[in-house]
Amino acid sequence: MNSAMRRCGHQALGIRRALYTTNQTITKTFQPTDEQKVRGLILNHALTKVNQLGWTPAAIEQAATDLNYPPTTVLAYNGMPLIKHFMFDALNKTSIDQLHEFKTPIDRIRCLCRVRLRQTQPYIRHWHDAFLQMMEPKYELAAASWFFTLATRMWEMSGDQSLQIDWDRKRAVLADVYVATELYMCEDTSADFGDTWKYLDEAIEHMEDNARGMNRTPDLRLCDVGNEPASGGHSSE
């Protein structure tokens, strides 16, 4: 388990560097055109092909064929159109109606991370390949912005009221925690991903402990989730 934690931390370094250089998120509201609706239908169906064909153009082409569209309706030279579609779809589904039942923002963050990880779970055996594609230089900043947006959404939903300087730092650190946990999940063979939930709890507790330390001593460095969280440090549910 310890070696897997270290590997997850090292594999997240590429996206992590971009996370700390991405300081704003731009959101756009628009009404989809007929072409975009067709594209969405095809990509939604393509997600059902991932476990068979991976995050590949072949999955997209097969989905288009199944829906009686030309295979090239959604042009794809790699799996990135499908990965991007999944990331945005999962972002929109990351919510919990009963968040008010959790006492603290950090408890809400933990719950939201679990909700989001459960969305990746059906594709987890192919998710490492998706990460490798996102870490390619021409996609790295875009992928970082997706995880940064996810962290922003989680902190907003948690009710956190941090000042701007803390807000930016906390979004980056949470995105880092989430990326490392998702990578850990890729290698987890425990029942119902029990080790992943343990890793997440320890990483969030480690993140919270570091935040307290920074409030006491501003010179302390940000937590590095590539390092193993303190052993035995489970957050209480």
CSV table of C-alpha atoms in Angstrom, one decimal:
chain,number,residue,atom,x,y,z
A,1,MET,CA,0.0,0.0,0.0
A,2,ASN,CA,2.8,2.4,0.9
A,3,SER,CA,4.6,1.9,-2.4
A,4,ALA,CA,1.4,2.4,-4.3
A,5,MET,CA,0.9,5.7,-2.5
A,6,ARG,CA,4.3,6.9,-3.6
A,7,ARG,CA,3.7,5.9,-7.2
A,8,CYS,CA,0.4,7.8,-7.2
A,9,GLY,CA,2.2,10.9,-6.0
A,10,HIS,CA,4.9,10.7,-8.6
A,11,GLN,CA,2.5,10.1,-11.5
A,12,ALA,CA,0.5,13.1,-10.4
A,13,LEU,CA,3.5,15.5,-10.7
A,14,GLY,CA,2.8,16.6,-14.2
A,15,ILE,CA,-0.8,17.7,-13.6
A,16,ARG,CA,0.2,19.0,-10.2
A,17,ARG,CA,2.7,21.5,-11.7
A,18,ALA,CA,-0.1,22.8,-13.9
A,19,LEU,CA,-2.5,23.0,-11.1
A,20,TYR,CA,-0.4,25.5,-9.2
A,21,THR,CA,0.0,27.7,-12.3
A,22,THR,CA,-3.7,27.7,-13.1
A,23,ASN,CA,-5.2,30.5,-11.1
A,24,GLN,CA,-8.6,31.1,-12.7
A,25,THR,CA,-11.4,29.2,-14.2
A,26,ILE,CA,-13.6,30.5,-17.1
A,27,THR,CA,-17.1,29.1,-17.4
A,28,LYS,CA,-19.4,29.7,-20.3
A,29,THR,CA,-23.1,29.2,-20.5
A,30,PHE,CA,-24.5,28.3,-23.9
A,31,GLN,CA,-27.4,26.5,-25.6
A,32,PRO,CA,-26.1,23.5,-27.5
A,33,THR,CA,-26.7,23.4,-31.3
A,34,ASP,CA,-28.2,20.3,-33.0
A,35,GLU,CA,-24.6,19.3,-33.9
A,36,GLN,CA,-23.5,19.6,-30.3
A,37,LYS,CA,-26.5,17.5,-29.2
A,38,VAL,CA,-25.6,14.8,-31.6
A,39,ARG,CA,-22.0,14.9,-30.4
A,40,GLY,CA,-23.2,14.6,-26.8
A,41,LEU,CA,-25.4,11.6,-27.7
A,42,ILE,CA,-22.5,9.8,-29.4
A,43,LEU,CA,-20.0,10.6,-26.6
A,44,ASN,CA,-22.5,9.4,-23.9
A,45,HIS,CA,-22.9,6.2,-25.7
A,46,ALA,CA,-19.1,5.9,-26.3
A,47,LEU,CA,-18.7,5.8,-22.5
A,48,THR,CA,-20.3,2.3,-22.6
A,49,LYS,CA,-17.6,1.2,-24.9
A,50,VAL,CA,-14.6,2.3,-22.8
A,51,ASN,CA,-14.2,-1.0,-20.9
A,52,GLN,CA,-14.1,-2.8,-24.2
A,53,LEU,CA,-12.2,-0.4,-26.4
A,54,GLY,CA,-10.6,2.1,-23.9
A,55,TRP,CA,-10.4,5.9,-24.2
A,56,THR,CA,-9.9,5.7,-28.0
A,57,PRO,CA,-11.2,6.9,-31.3
A,58,ALA,CA,-12.5,3.4,-31.8
A,59,ALA,CA,-14.9,3.7,-28.9
A,60,ILE,CA,-16.3,6.9,-30.4
A,61,GLU,CA,-16.6,5.5,-33.9
A,62,GLN,CA,-18.3,2.4,-32.6
A,63,ALA,CA,-20.8,4.5,-30.7
A,64,ALA,CA,-21.6,6.6,-33.7
A,65,THR,CA,-22.1,3.5,-35.8
A,66,ASP,CA,-24.4,2.0,-33.1
A,67,LEU,CA,-26.6,5.2,-33.3
A,68,ASN,CA,-26.7,5.2,-37.1
A,69,TYR,CA,-24.3,8.1,-37.6
A,70,PRO,CA,-21.2,8.1,-39.8
A,71,PRO,CA,-18.2,6.9,-37.8
A,72,THR,CA,-16.5,10.2,-38.3
A,73,THR,CA,-19.3,12.4,-37.0
A,74,VAL,CA,-17.1,13.1,-34.0
A,75,LEU,CA,-13.6,13.6,-35.3
A,76,ALA,CA,-11.1,12.2,-32.8
A,77,TYR,CA,-7.3,11.5,-33.2
A,78,ASN,CA,-7.1,10.2,-29.6
A,79,GLY,CA,-9.3,9.7,-26.6
A,80,MET,CA,-9.3,13.3,-25.5
A,81,PRO,CA,-12.8,14.2,-26.8
A,82,LEU,CA,-14.3,11.3,-24.8
A,83,ILE,CA,-12.2,12.1,-21.7
A,84,LYS,CA,-13.2,15.8,-21.8
A,85,HIS,CA,-16.9,14.8,-22.2
A,86,PHE,CA,-16.7,12.5,-19.2
A,87,MET,CA,-14.9,15.1,-17.1
A,88,PHE,CA,-17.6,17.8,-17.7
A,89,ASP,CA,-20.4,15.3,-17.3
A,90,ALA,CA,-19.0,14.0,-14.0
A,91,LEU,CA,-18.5,17.6,-12.8
A,92,ASN,CA,-22.2,18.4,-13.4
A,93,LYS,CA,-23.2,15.3,-11.4
A,94,THR,CA,-20.9,16.0,-8.4
A,95,SER,CA,-23.5,17.1,-5.9
A,96,ILE,CA,-25.4,15.9,-2.8
A,97,ASP,CA,-28.8,16.9,-1.8
A,98,GLN,CA,-28.1,16.2,1.9
A,99,LEU,CA,-24.9,18.2,2.3
A,100,HIS,CA,-26.4,20.2,5.1
A,101,GLU,CA,-26.4,17.0,7.2
A,102,PHE,CA,-22.6,17.2,7.4
A,103,LYS,CA,-21.3,19.3,10.3
A,104,THR,CA,-18.2,20.9,8.8
A,105,PRO,CA,-16.9,21.9,5.3
A,106,ILE,CA,-14.2,19.3,5.5
A,107,ASP,CA,-16.8,16.5,6.1
A,108,ARG,CA,-18.7,17.8,3.0
A,109,ILE,CA,-15.4,17.8,1.0
A,110,ARG,CA,-14.8,14.2,1.9
A,111,CYS,CA,-18.3,13.2,0.9
A,112,LEU,CA,-18.1,15.1,-2.5
A,113,CYS,CA,-14.7,13.5,-3.3
A,114,ARG,CA,-16.3,10.1,-2.7
A,115,VAL,CA,-19.3,11.0,-5.0
A,116,ARG,CA,-16.9,12.1,-7.8
A,117,LEU,CA,-14.6,9.0,-7.4
A,118,ARG,CA,-17.6,6.8,-7.7
A,119,GLN,CA,-18.3,8.2,-11.1
A,120,THR,CA,-14.8,7.2,-12.3
A,121,GLN,CA,-15.2,3.8,-10.7
A,122,PRO,CA,-16.9,2.1,-13.7
A,123,TYR,CA,-13.9,3.0,-15.9
A,124,ILE,CA,-11.2,2.7,-13.3
A,125,ARG,CA,-9.3,-0.1,-15.0
A,126,HIS,CA,-8.7,2.1,-18.0
A,127,TRP,CA,-8.4,5.4,-16.2
A,128,HIS,CA,-4.7,5.3,-16.0
A,129,ASP,CA,-4.5,5.5,-19.7
A,130,ALA,CA,-6.8,8.5,-19.6
A,131,PHE,CA,-4.4,10.2,-17.2
A,132,LEU,CA,-1.5,9.5,-19.5
A,133,GLN,CA,-3.3,11.2,-22.4
A,134,MET,CA,-4.2,14.2,-20.2
A,135,MET,CA,-0.5,14.5,-19.1
A,136,GLU,CA,0.7,15.0,-22.7
A,137,PRO,CA,2.2,18.5,-22.9
A,138,LYS,CA,-0.5,19.9,-25.3
A,139,TYR,CA,-3.3,18.8,-23.0
A,140,GLU,CA,-1.8,19.2,-19.5
A,141,LEU,CA,-3.0,22.7,-18.8
A,142,ALA,CA,-6.5,22.0,-20.0
A,143,ALA,CA,-6.6,18.8,-17.8
A,144,ALA,CA,-5.3,20.8,-14.8
A,145,SER,CA,-8.1,23.4,-15.3
A,146,TRP,CA,-10.7,20.6,-15.2
A,147,PHE,CA,-9.4,19.3,-11.9
A,148,PHE,CA,-9.1,22.9,-10.6
A,149,THR,CA,-12.7,23.5,-11.5
A,150,LEU,CA,-13.8,20.4,-9.7
A,151,ALA,CA,-12.0,21.5,-6.6
A,152,THR,CA,-13.6,25.0,-6.9
A,153,ARG,CA,-17.0,23.4,-7.1
A,154,MET,CA,-16.4,21.2,-4.1
A,155,TRP,CA,-15.2,24.1,-1.9
A,156,GLU,CA,-18.1,26.3,-3.0
A,157,MET,CA,-20.6,23.5,-2.2
A,158,SER,CA,-18.9,22.9,1.2
A,159,GLY,CA,-19.8,26.4,2.3
A,160,ASP,CA,-16.1,27.4,2.8
A,161,GLN,CA,-15.7,31.1,3.4
A,162,SER,CA,-11.9,31.5,3.1
A,163,LEU,CA,-10.2,34.7,2.1
A,164,GLN,CA,-8.9,35.0,-1.5
A,165,ILE,CA,-5.3,33.9,-0.7
A,166,ASP,CA,-6.5,30.9,1.2
A,167,TRP,CA,-9.2,30.2,-1.4
A,168,ASP,CA,-6.7,29.8,-4.2
A,169,ARG,CA,-4.3,27.7,-2.2
A,170,LYS,CA,-7.0,25.4,-0.8
A,171,ARG,CA,-8.5,24.8,-4.3
A,172,ALA,CA,-5.0,23.8,-5.6
A,173,VAL,CA,-4.3,21.5,-2.6
A,174,LEU,CA,-7.7,19.8,-2.9
A,175,ALA,CA,-7.2,19.2,-6.6
A,176,ASP,CA,-3.9,17.7,-5.8
A,177,VAL,CA,-5.4,15.4,-3.2
A,178,TYR,CA,-8.2,14.3,-5.6
A,179,VAL,CA,-5.7,13.6,-8.4
A,180,ALA,CA,-3.5,11.4,-6.2
A,181,THR,CA,-6.5,9.5,-4.8
A,182,GLU,CA,-7.9,8.8,-8.2
A,183,LEU,CA,-4.5,7.5,-9.3
A,184,TYR,CA,-4.3,5.3,-6.2
A,185,MET,CA,-7.8,4.0,-7.1
A,186,CYS,CA,-6.4,2.8,-10.4
A,187,GLU,CA,-4.2,0.3,-8.6
A,188,ASP,CA,-6.6,-0.6,-5.7
A,189,THR,CA,-7.8,-4.2,-5.7
A,190,SER,CA,-9.4,-4.2,-2.2
A,191,ALA,CA,-13.0,-5.0,-1.7
A,192,ASP,CA,-15.3,-2.1,-2.8
A,193,PHE,CA,-12.1,0.1,-3.0
A,194,GLY,CA,-11.8,0.1,0.8
A,195,ASP,CA,-8.1,1.0,0.6
A,196,THR,CA,-8.9,4.0,-1.7
A,197,TRP,CA,-11.4,5.4,0.9
A,198,LYS,CA,-8.8,4.9,3.6
A,199,TYR,CA,-6.2,6.7,1.4
A,200,LEU,CA,-8.7,9.6,0.8
A,201,ASP,CA,-9.5,10.0,4.5
A,202,GLU,CA,-5.8,10.1,5.5
A,203,ALA,CA,-5.0,12.5,2.6
A,204,ILE,CA,-7.8,14.9,3.6
A,205,GLU,CA,-6.8,14.7,7.3
A,206,HIS,CA,-3.2,15.4,6.2
A,207,MET,CA,-4.4,18.4,4.1
A,208,GLU,CA,-6.4,19.7,7.1
A,209,ASP,CA,-3.5,19.3,9.5
A,210,ASN,CA,-1.2,21.2,7.1
A,211,ALA,CA,-3.8,24.0,6.7
A,212,ARG,CA,-3.9,24.4,10.5
A,213,GLY,CA,-0.1,24.5,10.5
A,214,MET,CA,0.0,27.2,7.8
A,215,ASN,CA,-2.5,29.3,9.8
A,216,ARG,CA,-0.1,29.1,12.8
A,217,THR,CA,3.1,29.5,10.9
A,218,PRO,CA,2.8,31.1,7.4
A,219,ASP,CA,6.2,29.9,6.3
A,220,LEU,CA,5.2,26.3,6.3
A,221,ARG,CA,5.1,24.7,2.9
A,222,LEU,CA,2.0,23.3,1.3
A,223,CYS,CA,1.3,19.7,1.9
A,224,ASP,CA,2.6,17.2,-0.7
A,225,VAL,CA,0.1,14.4,-1.1
A,226,GLY,CA,2.8,12.5,-3.0
A,227,ASN,CA,4.1,11.7,0.4
A,228,GLU,CA,2.3,9.1,2.5
A,229,PRO,CA,-0.2,10.6,4.9
A,230,ALA,CA,0.4,10.1,8.5
A,231,SER,CA,-0.2,6.5,9.4
A,232,GLY,CA,-3.3,5.7,11.5
A,233,GLY,CA,-4.7,9.2,10.8
A,234,HIS,CA,-8.2,8.3,9.8
A,235,SER,CA,-10.8,11.1,9.7
A,236,SER,CA,-13.9,10.4,11.6
A,237,GLU,CA,-17.1,10.1,9.6
